[in-house]
JSON list of C-alpha atoms in Angstrom, two decimals:
[
{"chain": "A", "resi": 1, "resn": "ILE", "atom": "CA", "xyz": [0.00, 0.00, 0.00]},
{"chain": "A", "resi": 2, "resn": "ASN", "atom": "CA", "xyz": [1.31, 3.41, -0.92]},
{"chain": "A", "resi": 3, "resn": "TYR", "atom": "CA", "xyz": [0.44, 5.40, 2.19]},
{"chain": "A", "resi": 4, "resn": "ALA", "atom": "CA", "xyz": [1.52, 8.70, 0.62]},
{"chain": "A", "resi": 5, "resn": "SER", "atom": "CA", "xyz": [-1.19, 8.27, -2.00]},
{"chain": "A", "resi": 6, "resn": "GLU", "atom": "CA", "xyz": [-3.77, 7.30, 0.63]},
{"chain": "A", "resi": 7, "resn": "PHE", "atom": "CA", "xyz": [-2.75, 10.27, 2.78]},
{"chain": "A", "resi": 8, "resn": "SER", "atom": "CA", "xyz": [-3.01, 12.69, -0.14]},
{"chain": "A", "resi": 9, "resn": "ALA", "atom": "CA", "xyz": [-6.29, 11.25, -1.36]},
{"chain": "A", "resi": 10, "resn": "THR", "atom": "CA", "xyz": [-8.24, 11.97, 1.80]},
{"chain": "A", "resi": 11, "resn": "ASP", "atom": "CA", "xyz": [-9.31, 15.36, 3.05]},
{"chain": "A", "resi": 12, "resn": "ALA", "atom": "CA", "xyz": [-10.87, 14.02, 6.23]},
{"chain": "A", "resi": 13, "resn": "ASN", "atom": "CA", "xyz": [-9.87, 15.58, 9.52]},
{"chain": "A", "resi": 14, "resn": "ASN", "atom": "CA", "xyz": [-11.84, 13.37, 11.87]},
{"chain": "A", "resi": 15, "resn": "SER", "atom": "CA", "xyz": [-10.25, 11.30, 14.61]},
{"chain": "A", "resi": 16, "resn": "GLY", "atom": "CA", "xyz": [-8.26, 8.46, 13.06]},
{"chain": "A", "resi": 17, "resn": "SER", "atom": "CA", "xyz": [-7.81, 10.20, 9.71]},
{"chain": "A", "resi": 18, "resn": "PRO", "atom": "CA", "xyz": [-4.25, 10.47, 8.40]},
{"chain": "A", "resi": 19, "resn": "LEU", "atom": "CA", "xyz": [-4.20, 14.24, 8.97]},
{"chain": "A", "resi": 20, "resn": "SER", "atom": "CA", "xyz": [-5.48, 13.88, 12.52]},
{"chain": "A", "resi": 21, "resn": "ASP", "atom": "CA", "xyz": [-2.98, 11.12, 13.30]},
{"chain": "A", "resi": 22, "resn": "LEU", "atom": "CA", "xyz": [-0.07, 13.15, 11.94]},
{"chain": "A", "resi": 23, "resn": "TYR", "atom": "CA", "xyz": [-1.19, 16.24, 13.86]},
{"chain": "A", "resi": 24, "resn": "ASN", "atom": "CA", "xyz": [-1.51, 14.28, 17.10]},
{"chain": "A", "resi": 25, "resn": "GLU", "atom": "CA", "xyz": [1.96, 12.76, 16.71]},
{"chain": "A", "resi": 26, "resn": "MET", "atom": "CA", "xyz": [3.44, 16.21, 16.09]},
{"chain": "A", "resi": 27, "resn": "VAL", "atom": "CA", "xyz": [1.74, 17.62, 19.19]},
{"chain": "A", "resi": 28, "resn": "LYS", "atom": "CA", "xyz": [2.77, 14.60, 21.25]},
{"chain": "A", "resi": 29, "resn": "SER", "atom": "CA", "xyz": [6.39, 15.09, 20.18]},
{"chain": "A", "resi": 30, "resn": "TYR", "atom": "CA", "xyz": [6.19, 18.76, 21.12]},
{"chain": "A", "resi": 31, "resn": "GLU", "atom": "CA", "xyz": [4.74, 17.87, 24.53]},
{"chain": "A", "resi": 32, "resn": "GLU", "atom": "CA", "xyz": [7.66, 15.49, 25.12]},
{"chain": "A", "resi": 33, "resn": "LEU", "atom": "CA", "xyz": [10.05, 18.35, 24.38]},
{"chain": "A", "resi": 34, "resn": "LYS", "atom": "CA", "xyz": [8.24, 20.76, 26.69]},
{"chain": "A", "resi": 35, "resn": "ASN", "atom": "CA", "xyz": [7.50, 18.43, 29.58]},
{"chain": "A", "resi": 36, "resn": "PHE", "atom": "CA", "xyz": [10.46, 16.07, 29.69]},
{"chain": "A", "resi": 37, "resn": "LYS", "atom": "CA", "xyz": [13.37, 17.65, 27.83]},
{"chain": "A", "resi": 38, "resn": "VAL", "atom": "CA", "xyz": [12.86, 21.04, 29.48]},
{"chain": "A", "resi": 39, "resn": "GLY", "atom": "CA", "xyz": [10.32, 20.89, 32.32]},
{"chain": "A", "resi": 40, "resn": "LEU", "atom": "CA", "xyz": [11.63, 17.77, 34.03]},
{"chain": "A", "resi": 41, "resn": "VAL", "atom": "CA", "xyz": [15.24, 18.90, 33.75]},
{"chain": "A", "resi": 42, "resn": "ILE", "atom": "CA", "xyz": [14.61, 22.24, 35.46]},
{"chain": "A", "resi": 43, "resn": "GLY", "atom": "CA", "xyz": [12.19, 20.89, 38.07]},
{"chain": "A", "resi": 44, "resn": "LYS", "atom": "CA", "xyz": [8.88, 22.19, 36.68]},
{"chain": "A", "resi": 45, "resn": "ARG", "atom": "CA", "xyz": [6.95, 18.93, 36.48]},
{"chain": "A", "resi": 46, "resn": "SER", "atom": "CA", "xyz": [4.17, 18.34, 38.98]},
{"chain": "A", "resi": 47, "resn": "GLY", "atom": "CA", "xyz": [5.53, 16.97, 42.25]},
{"chain": "A", "resi": 48, "resn": "GLN", "atom": "CA", "xyz": [9.15, 17.96, 41.60]},
{"chain": "A", "resi": 49, "resn": "THR", "atom": "CA", "xyz": [10.98, 19.80, 44.34]},
{"chain": "A", "resi": 50, "resn": "ALA", "atom": "CA", "xyz": [14.28, 20.28, 42.48]},
{"chain": "A", "resi": 51, "resn": "PRO", "atom": "CA", "xyz": [15.78, 20.12, 38.99]},
{"chain": "A", "resi": 52, "resn": "GLU", "atom": "CA", "xyz": [16.69, 16.66, 37.73]},
{"chain": "A", "resi": 53, "resn": "VAL", "atom": "CA", "xyz": [19.59, 17.44, 35.42]},
{"chain": "A", "resi": 54, "resn": "THR", "atom": "CA", "xyz": [20.81, 13.84, 35.27]},
{"chain": "A", "resi": 55, "resn": "ARG", "atom": "CA", "xyz": [17.56, 12.94, 33.49]},
{"chain": "A", "resi": 56, "resn": "ALA", "atom": "CA", "xyz": [18.37, 15.32, 30.64]},
{"chain": "A", "resi": 57, "resn": "GLU", "atom": "CA", "xyz": [18.78, 13.76, 27.23]},
{"chain": "A", "resi": 58, "resn": "GLY", "atom": "CA", "xyz": [22.48, 13.84, 26.38]},
{"chain": "A", "resi": 59, "resn": "TYR", "atom": "CA", "xyz": [23.49, 14.50, 29.98]},
{"chain": "A", "resi": 60, "resn": "TYR", "atom": "CA", "xyz": [26.64, 12.36, 29.94]},
{"chain": "A", "resi": 61, "resn": "SER", "atom": "CA", "xyz": [27.74, 13.43, 26.47]},
{"chain": "A", "resi": 62, "resn": "GLY", "atom": "CA", "xyz": [27.14, 17.13, 27.16]},
{"chain": "A", "resi": 63, "resn": "THR", "atom": "CA", "xyz": [24.83, 17.43, 24.16]},
{"chain": "A", "resi": 64, "resn": "THR", "atom": "CA", "xyz": [21.56, 18.31, 25.90]},
{"chain": "A", "resi": 65, "resn": "ALA", "atom": "CA", "xyz": [21.06, 21.68, 24.18]},
{"chain": "A", "resi": 66, "resn": "LEU", "atom": "CA", "xyz": [22.05, 20.27, 20.79]},
{"chain": "A", "resi": 67, "resn": "LEU", "atom": "CA", "xyz": [19.58, 17.39, 21.08]},
{"chain": "A", "resi": 68, "resn": "LEU", "atom": "CA", "xyz": [16.90, 19.78, 22.30]},
{"chain": "A", "resi": 69, "resn": "LYS", "atom": "CA", "xyz": [17.56, 22.01, 19.30]},
{"chain": "A", "resi": 70, "resn": "HIS", "atom": "CA", "xyz": [17.26, 19.10, 16.86]},
{"chain": "A", "resi": 71, "resn": "HIS", "atom": "CA", "xyz": [14.04, 17.93, 18.48]},
{"chain": "A", "resi": 72, "resn": "LEU", "atom": "CA", "xyz": [12.55, 21.40, 18.05]},
{"chain": "A", "resi": 73, "resn": "ILE", "atom": "CA", "xyz": [13.76, 21.51, 14.44]},
{"chain": "A", "resi": 74, "resn": "SER", "atom": "CA", "xyz": [12.03, 18.19, 13.73]},
{"chain": "A", "resi": 75, "resn": "VAL", "atom": "CA", "xyz": [8.73, 19.50, 15.09]},
{"chain": "A", "resi": 76, "resn": "GLU", "atom": "CA", "xyz": [9.16, 22.71, 13.14]},
{"chain": "A", "resi": 77, "resn": "ASN", "atom": "CA", "xyz": [10.01, 20.83, 9.92]},
{"chain": "A", "resi": 78, "resn": "LEU", "atom": "CA", "xyz": [6.89, 18.71, 10.25]},
{"chain": "A", "resi": 79, "resn": "TRP", "atom": "CA", "xyz": [4.79, 21.83, 10.84]},
{"chain": "A", "resi": 80, "resn": "ALA", "atom": "CA", "xyz": [6.41, 23.61, 7.87]},
{"chain": "A", "resi": 81, "resn": "GLY", "atom": "CA", "xyz": [6.35, 20.57, 5.58]},
{"chain": "A", "resi": 82, "resn": "LYS", "atom": "CA", "xyz": [10.10, 20.32, 5.13]},
{"chain": "A", "resi": 83, "resn": "ALA", "atom": "CA", "xyz": [11.22, 16.84, 4.20]},
{"chain": "A", "resi": 84, "resn": "ALA", "atom": "CA", "xyz": [14.79, 15.59, 4.36]},
{"chain": "A", "resi": 85, "resn": "LEU", "atom": "CA", "xyz": [14.58, 13.46, 1.24]},
{"chain": "A", "resi": 86, "resn": "SER", "atom": "CA", "xyz": [12.36, 15.55, -1.01]},
{"chain": "A", "resi": 87, "resn": "ASP", "atom": "CA", "xyz": [11.54, 19.07, -2.05]},
{"chain": "A", "resi": 88, "resn": "SER", "atom": "CA", "xyz": [8.03, 18.77, -0.65]},
{"chain": "A", "resi": 89, "resn": "THR", "atom": "CA", "xyz": [6.89, 21.86, 1.19]},
{"chain": "A", "resi": 90, "resn": "TYR", "atom": "CA", "xyz": [3.37, 20.79, 1.97]},
{"chain": "A", "resi": 91, "resn": "GLY", "atom": "CA", "xyz": [2.75, 20.72, 5.68]},
{"chain": "A", "resi": 92, "resn": "PHE", "atom": "CA", "xyz": [0.51, 22.17, 8.31]},
{"chain": "A", "resi": 93, "resn": "LYS", "atom": "CA", "xyz": [1.84, 25.64, 7.55]},
{"chain": "A", "resi": 94, "resn": "LYS", "atom": "CA", "xyz": [0.62, 25.51, 3.95]},
{"chain": "A", "resi": 95, "resn": "TYR", "atom": "CA", "xyz": [-2.70, 24.01, 5.03]},
{"chain": "A", "resi": 96, "resn": "LEU", "atom": "CA", "xyz": [-3.16, 26.75, 7.63]},
{"chain": "A", "resi": 97, "resn": "ASP", "atom": "CA", "xyz": [-2.55, 29.37, 4.94]},
{"chain": "A", "resi": 98, "resn": "THR", "atom": "CA", "xyz": [-5.80, 28.25, 3.25]},
{"chain": "A", "resi": 99, "resn": "LYS", "atom": "CA", "xyz": [-7.92, 28.63, 6.38]},
{"chain": "A", "resi": 100, "resn": "ASN", "atom": "CA", "xyz": [-9.63, 31.64, 7.96]},
{"chain": "A", "resi": 101, "resn": "GLY", "atom": "CA", "xyz": [-7.27, 32.89, 10.68]},
{"chain": "A", "resi": 102, "resn": "GLY", "atom": "CA", "xyz": [-4.48, 30.70, 9.37]},
{"chain": "A", "resi": 103, "resn": "PRO", "atom": "CA", "xyz": [-2.08, 33.40, 8.10]},
{"chain": "A", "resi": 104, "resn": "GLN", "atom": "CA", "xyz": [-2.09, 35.16, 11.49]},
{"chain": "A", "resi": 105, "resn": "LEU", "atom": "CA", "xyz": [-1.55, 31.83, 13.25]},
{"chain": "A", "resi": 106, "resn": "ILE", "atom": "CA", "xyz": [1.36, 31.06, 10.90]},
{"chain": "A", "resi": 107, "resn": "GLN", "atom": "CA", "xyz": [2.99, 34.35, 11.85]},
{"chain": "A", "resi": 108, "resn": "GLU", "atom": "CA", "xyz": [2.51, 33.78, 15.58]},
{"chain": "A", "resi": 109, "resn": "THR", "atom": "CA", "xyz": [3.70, 30.17, 15.37]},
{"chain": "A", "resi": 110, "resn": "THR", "atom": "CA", "xyz": [6.79, 31.16, 13.38]},
{"chain": "A", "resi": 111, "resn": "GLN", "atom": "CA", "xyz": [7.63, 33.80, 15.99]},
{"chain": "A", "resi": 112, "resn": "GLY", "atom": "CA", "xyz": [7.16, 31.20, 18.75]},
{"chain": "A", "resi": 113, "resn": "PHE", "atom": "CA", "xyz": [9.59, 28.82, 17.05]},
{"chain": "A", "resi": 114, "resn": "GLU", "atom": "CA", "xyz": [12.08, 31.69, 16.70]},
{"chain": "A", "resi": 115, "resn": "ARG", "atom": "CA", "xyz": [11.83, 32.60, 20.39]},
{"chain": "A", "resi": 116, "resn": "MET", "atom": "CA", "xyz": [12.43, 28.99, 21.44]},
{"chain": "A", "resi": 117, "resn": "HIS", "atom": "CA", "xyz": [15.42, 28.70, 19.08]},
{"chain": "A", "resi": 118, "resn": "THR", "atom": "CA", "xyz": [16.89, 31.90, 20.54]},
{"chain": "A", "resi": 119, "resn": "GLN", "atom": "CA", "xyz": [16.67, 30.48, 24.07]},
{"chain": "A", "resi": 120, "resn": "ILE", "atom": "CA", "xyz": [18.10, 27.10, 23.07]},
{"chain": "A", "resi": 121, "resn": "ASN", "atom": "CA", "xyz": [20.98, 28.82, 21.26]},
{"chain": "A", "resi": 122, "resn": "GLN", "atom": "CA", "xyz": [21.93, 30.52, 24.55]},
{"chain": "A", "resi": 123, "resn": "LEU", "atom": "CA", "xyz": [22.44, 27.07, 26.05]},
{"chain": "A", "resi": 124, "resn": "GLN", "atom": "CA", "xyz": [24.66, 25.67, 23.27]},
{"chain": "A", "resi": 125, "resn": "GLY", "atom": "CA", "xyz": [28.08, 24.45, 24.37]},
{"chain": "A", "resi": 126, "resn": "ILE", "atom": "CA", "xyz": [27.26, 24.58, 28.08]},
{"chain": "A", "resi": 127, "resn": "ARG", "atom": "CA", "xyz": [26.82, 21.37, 30.04]},
{"chain": "A", "resi": 128, "resn": "VAL", "atom": "CA", "xyz": [23.32, 21.10, 31.46]},
{"chain": "A", "resi": 129, "resn": "GLU", "atom": "CA", "xyz": [24.44, 20.81, 35.08]},
{"chain": "A", "resi": 130, "resn": "SER", "atom": "CA", "xyz": [26.39, 24.07, 34.73]},
{"chain": "A", "resi": 131, "resn": "SER", "atom": "CA", "xyz": [23.66, 25.89, 32.88]},
{"chain": "A", "resi": 132, "resn": "ILE", "atom": "CA", "xyz": [20.96, 25.04, 35.42]},
{"chain": "A", "resi": 133, "resn": "ASP", "atom": "CA", "xyz": [22.99, 26.84, 38.07]},
{"chain": "A", "resi": 134, "resn": "SER", "atom": "CA", "xyz": [24.60, 29.68, 36.13]},
{"chain": "A", "resi": 135, "resn": "GLN", "atom": "CA", "xyz": [22.04, 30.24, 33.36]},
{"chain": "A", "resi": 136, "resn": "ASN", "atom": "CA", "xyz": [18.81, 29.08, 34.88]},
{"chain": "A", "resi": 137, "resn": "THR", "atom": "CA", "xyz": [17.23, 32.26, 33.50]},
{"chain": "A", "resi": 138, "resn": "ALA", "atom": "CA", "xyz": [17.73, 30.90, 29.97]},
{"chain": "A", "resi": 139, "resn": "TRP", "atom": "CA", "xyz": [16.20, 27.53, 30.92]},
{"chain": "A", "resi": 140, "resn": "ASN", "atom": "CA", "xyz": [13.26, 29.19, 32.70]},
{"chain": "A", "resi": 141, "resn": "THR", "atom": "CA", "xyz": [12.66, 31.54, 29.78]},
{"chain": "A", "resi": 142, "resn": "LEU", "atom": "CA", "xyz": [12.80, 28.57, 27.40]},
{"chain": "A", "resi": 143, "resn": "TYR", "atom": "CA", "xyz": [10.25, 26.75, 29.53]},
{"chain": "A", "resi": 144, "resn": "GLU", "atom": "CA", "xyz": [7.98, 29.81, 29.59]},
{"chain": "A", "resi": 145, "resn": "GLU", "atom": "CA", "xyz": [8.24, 30.05, 25.79]},
{"chain": "A", "resi": 146, "resn": "THR", "atom": "CA", "xyz": [7.31, 26.36, 25.44]},
{"chain": "A", "resi": 147, "resn": "LEU", "atom": "CA", "xyz": [4.28, 26.96, 27.65]},
{"chain": "A", "resi": 148, "resn": "LYS", "atom": "CA", "xyz": [3.19, 29.97, 25.56]},
{"chain": "A", "resi": 149, "resn": "PHE", "atom": "CA", "xyz": [3.75, 28.04, 22.34]},
{"chain": "A", "resi": 150, "resn": "THR", "atom": "CA", "xyz": [1.38, 25.29, 23.47]},
{"chain": "A", "resi": 151, "resn": "ARG", "atom": "CA", "xyz": [-1.51, 27.65, 22.74]},
{"chain": "A", "resi": 152, "resn": "PHE", "atom": "CA", "xyz": [-0.54, 27.95, 19.09]},
{"chain": "A", "resi": 153, "resn": "ILE", "atom": "CA", "xyz": [0.22, 24.33, 18.32]},
{"chain": "A", "resi": 154, "resn": "LYS", "atom": "CA", "xyz": [-2.51, 22.70, 20.39]},
{"chain": "A", "resi": 155, "resn": "SER", "atom": "CA", "xyz": [-5.43, 25.05, 20.91]},
{"chain": "A", "resi": 156, "resn": "GLU", "atom": "CA", "xyz": [-5.44, 27.46, 18.00]},
{"chain": "A", "resi": 157, "resn": "MET", "atom": "CA", "xyz": [-4.08, 25.16, 15.32]},
{"chain": "A", "resi": 158, "resn": "SER", "atom": "CA", "xyz": [-6.53, 22.40, 16.17]},
{"chain": "A", "resi": 159, "resn": "ALA", "atom": "CA", "xyz": [-9.41, 24.90, 16.10]},
{"chain": "A", "resi": 160, "resn": "VAL", "atom": "CA", "xyz": [-8.43, 26.44, 12.75]},
{"chain": "A", "resi": 161, "resn": "LEU", "atom": "CA", "xyz": [-7.92, 23.03, 11.12]},
{"chain": "A", "resi": 162, "resn": "GLY", "atom": "CA", "xyz": [-10.86, 21.33, 12.81]},
{"chain": "A", "resi": 163, "resn": "LEU", "atom": "CA", "xyz": [-8.68, 18.68, 14.44]},
{"chain": "A", "resi": 164, "resn": "GLU", "atom": "CA", "xyz": [-8.88, 17.31, 17.94]},
{"chain": "A", "resi": 165, "resn": "ILE", "atom": "CA", "xyz": [-6.28, 16.08, 20.37]},
{"chain": "A", "resi": 166, "resn": "THR", "atom": "CA", "xyz": [-6.92, 12.35, 20.70]},
{"chain": "A", "resi": 167, "resn": "TYR", "atom": "CA", "xyz": [-4.19, 11.35, 23.12]},
{"chain": "A", "resi": 168, "resn": "SER", "atom": "CA", "xyz": [-3.80, 12.27, 26.78]},
{"chain": "A", "resi": 169, "resn": "SER", "atom": "CA", "xyz": [-0.92, 14.67, 27.32]},
{"chain": "A", "resi": 170, "resn": "GLY", "atom": "CA", "xyz": [-1.37, 14.38, 31.06]},
{"chain": "A", "resi": 171, "resn": "ASP", "atom": "CA", "xyz": [-0.45, 17.99, 31.75]},
{"chain": "A", "resi": 172, "resn": "GLY", "atom": "CA", "xyz": [-3.93, 19.40, 32.12]},
{"chain": "A", "resi": 173, "resn": "ASP", "atom": "CA", "xyz": [-4.01, 21.75, 29.13]}
]
């Protein structure tokens, strides 16, 4: 079965449709970034009393910020429709551009990605255990930006595209 053809042939957005499944996986990946790669590390998860830097991805190799950056890039590429092995540029961004309210949401989402990249770039080359102590402002600002961004990728995007979140993110939003 050629899933690309099946995916392209349907315009359904109901639960279980290819578009809905792809959207939910993108949001789930973003939630993992926000909650576990940032929130858990700096102690912002429910029930935490302190940062847990040793649970950071890439802790022992010192590549936490780099891995975080690449995770964000992968979410952004899926949203923008950038594919590694093709020139395809059809993604959620292009789909949003056809919807009422979509162009404004594209602008706000793009700015949100830029703000998160700026914060991650401040953490590049610094081991996570050092940056939690000396640059916790950058980590906290990054976490705040991820929280703000949730509105665009979960609430507003799902409303504009008529999609629903069909998994439990467990964070109450």
